[in-house]
Short mmCIF file of C-alpha atoms and ligand atoms in Angstrom, two decimals:
data_model
loop_
_atom_site.label_atom_id
_atom_site.label_comp_id
_atom_site.label_asym_id
_atom_site.label_seq_id
_atom_site.Cartn_x
_atom_site.Cartn_y
_atom_site.Cartn_z
CA UNK A 1 81.51 118.57 92.59
CA UNK A 2 83.95 120.46 90.42
CA UNK A 3 82.29 121.92 87.31
CA UNK A 4 85.27 121.40 84.98
CA UNK A 5 85.58 117.73 85.97
CA UNK A 6 81.83 117.23 85.64
CA UNK A 7 81.87 118.72 82.13
CA UNK A 8 84.82 116.54 81.15
CA UNK A 9 83.07 113.40 82.46
CA UNK A 10 79.89 114.36 80.62
CA UNK A 11 81.88 114.72 77.38
CA UNK A 12 83.57 111.34 77.93
CA UNK A 13 80.19 109.71 78.60
CA UNK A 14 78.86 111.14 75.33
CA UNK A 15 81.77 109.64 73.40
CA UNK A 16 80.78 106.27 74.87
CA UNK A 17 77.19 106.84 73.74
CA UNK A 18 75.63 107.36 77.16
CA UNK A 19 72.66 109.54 76.30
CA UNK A 20 71.03 109.88 79.72
CA UNK A 21 71.24 113.18 81.62
CA UNK A 22 74.36 113.52 83.77
CA UNK A 23 73.55 113.73 87.48
CA UNK A 24 76.70 113.69 89.65
CA UNK A 25 80.11 112.13 90.15
CA UNK A 26 82.44 111.16 92.96
CA UNK A 27 86.13 110.35 92.69
CA UNK A 28 87.18 106.95 94.01
CA UNK A 29 90.44 107.57 95.71
CA UNK A 30 92.10 104.23 96.30
CA UNK A 31 94.22 103.91 93.12
CA UNK A 32 97.76 105.29 93.04
CA UNK A 33 98.11 105.46 89.28
CA UNK A 34 94.81 105.98 87.41
CA UNK A 35 91.95 108.38 88.18
CA UNK A 36 88.62 106.63 88.82
CA UNK A 37 85.17 108.20 89.05
CA UNK A 38 81.75 106.83 89.83
CA UNK A 39 79.51 108.80 87.51
CA UNK A 40 75.75 108.85 88.06
CA UNK A 41 73.22 109.33 85.27
CA UNK A 42 69.47 109.70 85.50
CA UNK A 43 67.73 106.86 83.77
CA UNK A 44 64.21 105.49 83.36
CA UNK A 45 63.40 102.26 85.22
CA UNK A 46 61.10 101.23 82.37
CA UNK A 47 57.91 102.44 84.08
CA UNK A 48 58.61 106.14 83.72
CA UNK A 49 60.22 106.40 87.14
CA UNK A 50 63.66 108.05 87.36
CA UNK A 51 66.49 105.95 88.75
CA UNK A 52 70.19 106.67 89.18
CA UNK A 53 72.37 104.59 86.90
CA UNK A 54 76.06 104.62 87.83
CA UNK A 55 79.09 103.89 85.61
CA UNK A 56 82.78 103.66 86.41
CA UNK A 57 84.85 106.06 84.38
CA UNK A 58 88.64 105.92 84.39
CA UNK A 59 91.32 108.24 83.15
CA UNK A 60 94.33 106.03 82.52
CA UNK A 61 97.79 107.23 83.41
CA UNK A 62 99.55 107.22 80.07
CA UNK A 63 102.96 107.73 81.66
CA UNK A 64 102.49 104.25 83.15
CA UNK A 65 100.47 102.66 80.33
CA UNK A 66 101.90 103.73 77.01
CA UNK A 67 99.77 101.65 74.67
CA UNK A 68 95.98 101.77 75.11
CA UNK A 69 95.31 99.36 72.22
CA UNK A 70 97.44 96.65 73.79
CA UNK A 71 96.15 97.33 77.29
CA UNK A 72 92.51 97.06 76.31
CA UNK A 73 93.15 94.09 74.05
CA UNK A 74 94.57 92.19 77.05
CA UNK A 75 91.61 93.09 79.22
CA UNK A 76 89.10 92.16 76.55
CA UNK A 77 90.69 88.75 76.02
CA UNK A 78 91.02 87.98 79.71
CA UNK A 79 87.45 89.01 80.59
CA UNK A 80 86.15 87.06 77.58
CA UNK A 81 88.02 83.95 78.71
CA UNK A 82 86.64 84.22 82.26
CA UNK A 83 83.13 84.99 81.03
CA UNK A 84 83.12 81.79 78.97
CA UNK A 85 84.54 79.76 81.81
CA UNK A 86 82.22 81.13 84.49
CA UNK A 87 79.05 82.24 82.67
CA UNK A 88 77.14 82.46 85.96
CA UNK A 89 79.60 84.89 87.57
CA UNK A 90 79.63 88.69 87.46
CA UNK A 91 82.15 90.01 84.99
CA UNK A 92 83.65 93.36 84.08
CA UNK A 93 81.98 94.83 81.03
CA UNK A 94 83.53 97.67 79.04
CA UNK A 95 81.64 100.17 76.93
CA UNK A 96 82.61 101.07 73.37
CA UNK A 97 82.85 104.40 71.64
CA UNK A 98 81.46 104.90 68.17
CA UNK A 99 83.41 107.65 66.52
CA UNK A 100 82.86 107.79 62.76
CA UNK A 101 81.85 104.10 62.75
CA UNK A 102 84.96 103.08 64.70
CA UNK A 103 84.21 101.19 67.91
CA UNK A 104 86.89 101.31 70.55
CA UNK A 105 87.11 100.41 74.23
CA UNK A 106 88.89 103.65 75.01
CA UNK A 107 88.93 107.28 73.98
CA UNK A 108 92.14 109.22 73.51
CA UNK A 109 92.18 112.79 74.64
CA UNK A 110 95.36 114.84 74.59
CA UNK A 111 98.02 112.72 76.24
CA UNK A 112 95.67 110.57 78.30
CA UNK A 113 92.91 108.10 77.58
CA UNK A 114 89.58 107.20 79.10
CA UNK A 115 87.42 104.10 79.44
CA UNK A 116 84.05 103.25 80.97
CA UNK A 117 82.79 100.05 82.51
CA UNK A 118 79.81 98.74 84.35
CA UNK A 119 79.45 99.76 87.97
CA UNK A 120 79.14 96.70 90.19
CA UNK A 121 77.52 97.45 93.56
CA UNK A 122 79.90 96.02 96.14
CA UNK A 123 82.14 96.66 99.13
CA UNK A 124 85.92 96.58 99.15
CA UNK A 125 88.42 96.37 101.98
CA UNK A 126 91.88 97.90 102.41
CA UNK A 127 92.31 96.44 105.85
CA UNK A 128 90.03 94.04 107.58
CA UNK A 129 89.88 92.51 111.03
CA UNK A 130 87.56 89.78 109.86
CA UNK A 131 89.89 86.95 108.88
CA UNK A 132 87.18 85.14 106.96
CA UNK A 133 87.08 88.09 104.53
CA UNK A 134 90.86 87.96 104.18
CA UNK A 135 90.63 84.25 103.48
CA UNK A 136 87.94 84.91 100.87
CA UNK A 137 90.20 87.45 99.17
CA UNK A 138 92.85 84.71 99.02
CA UNK A 139 90.32 82.33 97.50
CA UNK A 140 89.32 84.98 94.94
CA UNK A 141 92.89 85.64 93.78
CA UNK A 142 93.68 81.90 93.81
CA UNK A 143 90.56 81.24 91.79
CA UNK A 144 91.44 84.04 89.35
CA UNK A 145 94.85 82.47 88.90
CA UNK A 146 93.30 79.06 88.21
CA UNK A 147 90.70 80.60 85.89
CA UNK A 148 93.56 81.79 83.69
CA UNK A 149 95.69 78.66 83.97
CA UNK A 150 94.54 77.52 80.51
CA UNK A 151 94.74 80.99 78.96
CA UNK A 152 97.33 81.25 76.20
CA UNK A 153 99.88 83.73 77.55
CA UNK A 154 101.20 84.37 74.04
CA UNK A 155 98.02 86.38 73.38
CA UNK A 156 98.97 88.95 76.00
CA UNK A 157 100.99 92.10 75.46
CA UNK A 158 103.37 93.23 78.18
CA UNK A 159 101.44 96.36 79.21
CA UNK A 160 104.31 97.62 81.37
CA UNK A 161 107.59 96.03 80.31
CA UNK A 162 109.53 94.36 83.15
CA UNK A 163 106.79 95.32 85.59
CA UNK A 164 107.91 92.84 88.26
CA UNK A 165 111.48 92.36 87.13
CA UNK A 166 113.07 93.24 90.45
CA UNK A 167 116.61 93.31 88.99
CA UNK A 168 115.56 95.84 86.37
CA UNK A 169 113.80 97.91 89.06
CA UNK A 170 117.05 98.03 90.99
CA UNK A 171 119.01 98.97 87.88
CA UNK A 172 116.62 101.85 87.25
CA UNK A 173 116.90 103.02 90.84
CA UNK A 174 120.70 102.92 90.76
CA UNK A 175 120.84 104.78 87.43
CA UNK A 176 118.46 107.49 88.63
CA UNK A 177 120.23 107.81 91.98
CA UNK A 178 123.52 108.36 90.12
CA UNK A 179 121.93 111.12 88.05
CA UNK A 180 119.90 112.45 90.99
CA UNK A 181 118.00 114.88 88.71
CA UNK A 182 116.09 116.65 91.51
CA UNK A 183 118.94 116.64 94.04
CA UNK A 184 116.88 114.54 96.43
CA UNK A 185 119.19 111.59 97.07
CA UNK A 186 120.72 113.16 100.18
CA UNK A 187 117.29 113.09 101.84
CA UNK A 188 116.92 109.39 101.09
CA UNK A 189 120.46 108.12 101.65
CA UNK A 190 119.59 105.71 104.45
CA UNK A 191 116.69 104.17 102.54
CA UNK A 192 118.78 103.86 99.37
CA UNK A 193 121.63 102.18 101.25
CA UNK A 194 119.27 99.74 102.96
CA UNK A 195 117.66 98.72 99.68
CA UNK A 196 121.05 98.13 98.05
CA UNK A 197 122.16 96.06 101.05
CA UNK A 198 119.32 93.56 100.46
CA UNK A 199 119.38 93.64 96.66
CA UNK A 200 120.43 90.03 96.09
CA UNK A 201 117.82 88.63 98.45
CA UNK A 202 115.10 90.86 96.98
CA UNK A 203 116.04 89.73 93.45
CA UNK A 204 116.09 86.03 94.21
CA UNK A 205 112.78 85.30 92.49
CA UNK A 206 113.72 87.32 89.40
CA UNK A 207 117.05 85.49 89.30
CA UNK A 208 115.39 82.07 89.67
CA UNK A 209 113.16 82.97 86.75
CA UNK A 210 116.14 84.06 84.63
CA UNK A 211 117.84 80.76 85.47
CA UNK A 212 114.78 78.85 84.27
CA UNK A 213 113.89 77.59 87.75
CA UNK A 214 110.61 79.47 88.17
CA UNK A 215 108.02 79.39 85.40
CA UNK A 216 105.64 82.05 84.18
CA UNK A 217 101.88 81.81 84.59
CA UNK A 218 99.23 84.35 83.69
CA UNK A 219 99.08 86.47 86.83
CA UNK A 220 97.18 89.51 88.02
CA UNK A 221 100.24 91.41 89.25
CA UNK A 222 98.43 94.00 91.36
CA UNK A 223 96.72 91.96 94.07
CA UNK A 224 95.75 94.56 96.64
CA UNK A 225 92.72 93.09 98.39
CA UNK A 226 90.72 96.17 97.46
CA UNK A 227 90.82 94.75 93.94
CA UNK A 228 88.34 92.10 95.06
CA UNK A 229 84.71 93.22 95.05
CA UNK A 230 82.56 91.65 97.79
CA UNK A 231 78.80 91.27 98.00
CA UNK A 232 77.52 93.81 100.55
CA UNK A 233 75.15 91.40 102.25
CA UNK A 234 76.81 88.00 102.06
CA UNK A 235 80.41 89.28 102.06
CA UNK A 236 81.34 86.68 99.48
CA UNK A 237 83.70 87.69 96.65
CA UNK A 238 82.02 88.79 93.41
CA UNK A 239 84.85 89.52 91.00
CA UNK A 240 88.51 90.47 90.79
CA UNK A 241 89.03 93.88 89.16
CA UNK A 242 91.93 96.06 87.97
CA UNK A 243 93.12 93.89 85.11
CA UNK A 244 95.59 96.40 83.67
CA UNK A 245 98.62 94.42 84.65
CA UNK A 246 97.38 90.90 83.86
CA UNK A 247 100.47 89.54 82.16
CA UNK A 248 102.74 86.53 82.30
CA UNK A 249 104.34 86.58 85.75
CA UNK A 250 105.42 84.67 88.81
CA UNK A 251 102.78 83.34 91.17
CA UNK A 252 104.84 84.66 94.06
CA UNK A 253 104.22 88.20 92.83
CA UNK A 254 100.48 87.77 93.30
CA UNK A 255 100.82 86.11 96.67
CA UNK A 256 103.52 88.48 97.89
CA UNK A 257 101.80 91.69 96.82
CA UNK A 258 98.55 90.68 98.48
CA UNK A 259 100.39 90.02 101.75
CA UNK A 260 102.39 93.23 101.44
CA UNK A 261 99.18 95.20 101.29
CA UNK A 262 96.69 93.29 103.43
CA UNK A 263 98.88 91.88 106.19
CA UNK A 264 100.62 95.15 107.08
CA UNK A 265 99.48 96.44 110.49
CA UNK A 266 99.53 99.97 109.02
CA UNK A 267 98.61 101.64 105.73
CA UNK A 268 101.25 101.31 103.03
CA UNK A 269 102.11 104.99 103.40
CA UNK A 270 102.06 105.34 107.19
CA UNK A 271 104.36 108.12 108.40
CA UNK A 272 104.63 106.59 111.82
CA UNK A 273 106.06 103.15 111.15
CA UNK A 274 106.41 102.01 114.75
CA UNK A 275 103.55 99.53 114.21
CA UNK A 276 104.36 98.68 110.59
CA UNK A 277 104.90 94.95 110.16
CA UNK A 278 103.30 91.66 109.17
CA UNK A 279 100.21 90.50 110.97
CA UNK A 280 100.77 86.74 110.88
CA UNK A 281 97.08 86.03 111.43
CA UNK A 282 96.24 87.91 108.25
CA UNK A 283 99.14 86.19 106.51
CA UNK A 284 97.76 82.81 107.56
CA UNK A 285 94.18 83.58 106.54
CA UNK A 286 95.20 84.84 103.09
CA UNK A 287 97.63 81.96 102.54
CA UNK A 288 94.97 79.46 103.52
CA UNK A 289 92.49 80.88 101.00
CA UNK A 290 94.99 81.33 98.18
CA UNK A 291 96.56 77.90 98.60
CA UNK A 292 93.19 76.17 98.93
CA UNK A 293 92.81 76.94 95.20
CA UNK A 294 96.39 76.70 93.96
CA UNK A 295 98.33 74.21 96.14
CA UNK A 296 97.89 71.33 93.71
CA UNK A 297 99.52 73.19 90.82
CA UNK A 298 102.57 74.65 92.55
CA UNK A 299 106.11 73.45 91.93
CA UNK A 300 108.48 72.89 94.85
CA UNK A 301 110.45 76.01 93.96
CA UNK A 302 107.26 78.07 93.86
CA UNK A 303 106.29 76.79 97.32
CA UNK A 304 109.78 77.36 98.72
CA UNK A 305 109.80 80.99 97.54
CA UNK A 306 106.26 82.08 98.49
CA UNK A 307 107.25 83.58 101.84
CA UNK A 308 110.33 85.16 100.29
CA UNK A 309 108.18 86.62 97.52
CA UNK A 310 106.51 88.88 100.11
CA UNK A 311 109.88 90.37 101.01
CA UNK A 312 110.88 90.59 97.34
CA UNK A 313 107.79 92.46 96.20
CA UNK A 314 107.93 94.79 99.20
CA UNK A 315 111.54 95.74 98.42
CA UNK A 316 110.67 96.03 94.74
CA UNK A 317 107.87 98.47 95.49
CA UNK A 318 110.18 100.38 97.84
CA UNK A 319 112.64 100.79 94.94
CA UNK A 320 109.78 102.00 92.73
CA UNK A 321 108.56 104.55 95.27
CA UNK A 322 112.11 105.72 95.96
CA UNK A 323 112.92 105.98 92.27
CA UNK A 324 109.79 108.04 91.68
CA UNK A 325 110.76 110.31 94.57
CA UNK A 326 114.21 110.79 93.03
CA UNK A 327 112.95 111.60 89.54
CA UNK A 328 110.34 114.08 90.76
CA UNK A 329 107.11 112.09 91.38
CA UNK A 330 106.21 111.27 87.80
CA UNK A 331 104.55 107.87 88.14
CA UNK A 332 102.56 107.60 91.37
CA UNK A 333 99.93 110.15 92.33
CA UNK A 334 101.11 111.95 95.45
CA UNK A 335 98.96 113.60 98.09
CA UNK A 336 101.71 115.66 99.72
CA UNK A 337 105.38 116.61 99.31
CA UNK A 338 107.65 113.71 100.09
CA UNK A 339 104.79 111.20 99.82
CA UNK A 340 106.88 108.76 97.79
CA UNK A 341 109.68 108.90 100.37
CA UNK A 342 107.16 108.22 103.14
CA UNK A 343 105.86 105.25 101.15
CA UNK A 344 109.43 104.01 100.68
CA UNK A 345 110.12 104.19 104.42
CA UNK A 346 106.96 102.31 105.25
CA UNK A 347 107.75 99.54 102.76
CA UNK A 348 111.26 99.27 104.17
CA UNK A 349 109.89 98.97 107.74
CA UNK A 350 107.58 96.22 106.50
CA UNK A 351 110.39 94.42 104.66
CA UNK A 352 112.52 94.47 107.83
CA UNK A 353 109.72 92.91 109.83
CA UNK A 354 109.29 90.27 107.13
CA UNK A 355 112.94 89.33 107.59
CA UNK A 356 112.29 88.79 111.29
CA UNK A 357 109.23 86.68 110.58
CA UNK A 358 110.47 84.76 107.54
CA UNK A 359 110.68 81.45 109.41
CA UNK A 360 107.11 81.77 110.67
CA UNK A 361 105.81 82.73 107.22
CA UNK A 362 107.55 79.73 105.68
CA UNK A 363 106.05 77.45 108.33
CA UNK A 364 102.55 78.72 107.63
CA UNK A 365 102.95 78.20 103.88
CA UNK A 366 104.13 74.62 104.49
CA UNK A 367 101.21 73.81 106.78
CA UNK A 368 98.70 75.15 104.24
CA UNK A 369 100.34 73.13 101.46
CA UNK A 370 100.02 69.97 103.56
CA UNK A 371 96.39 70.76 104.26
CA UNK A 372 95.47 71.19 100.60
CA UNK A 373 97.56 68.48 98.95
C1 GN1 B 401 99.67 100.98 91.98
O1 GN1 B 401 97.06 102.25 91.42
P1 GN1 B 401 97.00 100.95 92.12
O2 GN1 B 401 96.70 101.13 93.56
O3 GN1 B 401 96.12 99.96 91.48
C2 GN1 B 401 100.67 100.15 91.18
C3 GN1 B 401 101.01 98.88 91.91
C4 GN1 B 401 101.52 99.20 93.30
C5 GN1 B 401 100.50 100.04 94.04
C6 GN1 B 401 101.02 100.47 95.37
C7 GN1 B 401 100.11 99.82 87.48
O4 GN1 B 401 98.46 100.27 92.04
O5 GN1 B 401 102.02 98.19 91.20
O6 GN1 B 401 101.77 98.02 94.03
O7 GN1 B 401 100.15 101.22 93.28
N1 GN1 B 401 100.10 99.86 89.87
C8 GN1 B 401 100.79 100.10 88.75
O8 GN1 B 401 100.00 101.08 96.10
O9 GN1 B 401 101.92 100.55 88.77
MG1 MG B 402 96.16 98.70 90.00
#
């Protein structure tokens, strides 16, 4: 435990009116943008016995999220909507500060901001051999989607403008590659050329949206399966977390991003990409769960582009990783030099395998649609 971090977390806890003695913290390392800590306090169980009471404390990346008021307003509205709809289910619960009588769901400090929410005991999975868990993750994201189907999207701010606008992501990449501020483009020439060669296919969903052929829903937009908390004993889903990017979006983004992450044979930043590719069994299990909840509401164009959406979001993320590499690693946390280029390469290897398997992925989507309609 690092003393400076512990002191900082203690100070943040005090701002959120946690008065118990600080005990310990551990950093939770699976986010690529924000910093997350499980912070343990000593509390009284009501009989005089000491118990450990954990909280989740997050330092939000203000380079990515520029407006904390809007971000937290979205999350508050969305959690409130789901709480009303599913009163029996576990829900995320944020703590408030009380600074000079002003209650806020975040605390600004220098150029970053912090928030605290309830710790929900659970397990999460990055990868999982058990296909019933993958299917459950699909059910959870499908259910989340349906839970917000009657939420008024006009109430939401765009927390990151053009977050899944693949065309805009390409424009940014091309602009930054032309400027090449860190002189890194030569190292990434092959990757850059590949991404440009598939630009039109990768942007098909964005283009269909611009042409009015795909509609917006309220989507999660960051559907890594480790954003589903599971009950440790029963392994059933408890709640979907990480609501920072809940915004109007395309349903294919949620489906595609979940596949991109969960169905890859390797980690998303594998250096050795010889095994990188889509595990069609995982694809099937996730699709089956997701479509069991959503099939009835999908338009024909949404169905026809679900398999393609996996390729689109994978290329989009590759452009984001590559762009961040070119501008000097400003957005994503990196663990080593060249990490963003390694991530780019892995996403490209995955996208190439998706091209090979596109027919099979489309077939699986169709068979699930038939099953659930
Ligand atoms: C970021 O930090 P995390 O893991 O929740 C990113 C996603 C990417 C993902 C790739 C707000 O998510 O869009 O798909 O990394 N989130 C944001 O690992 O940019
Ligand atoms: Mg996230």
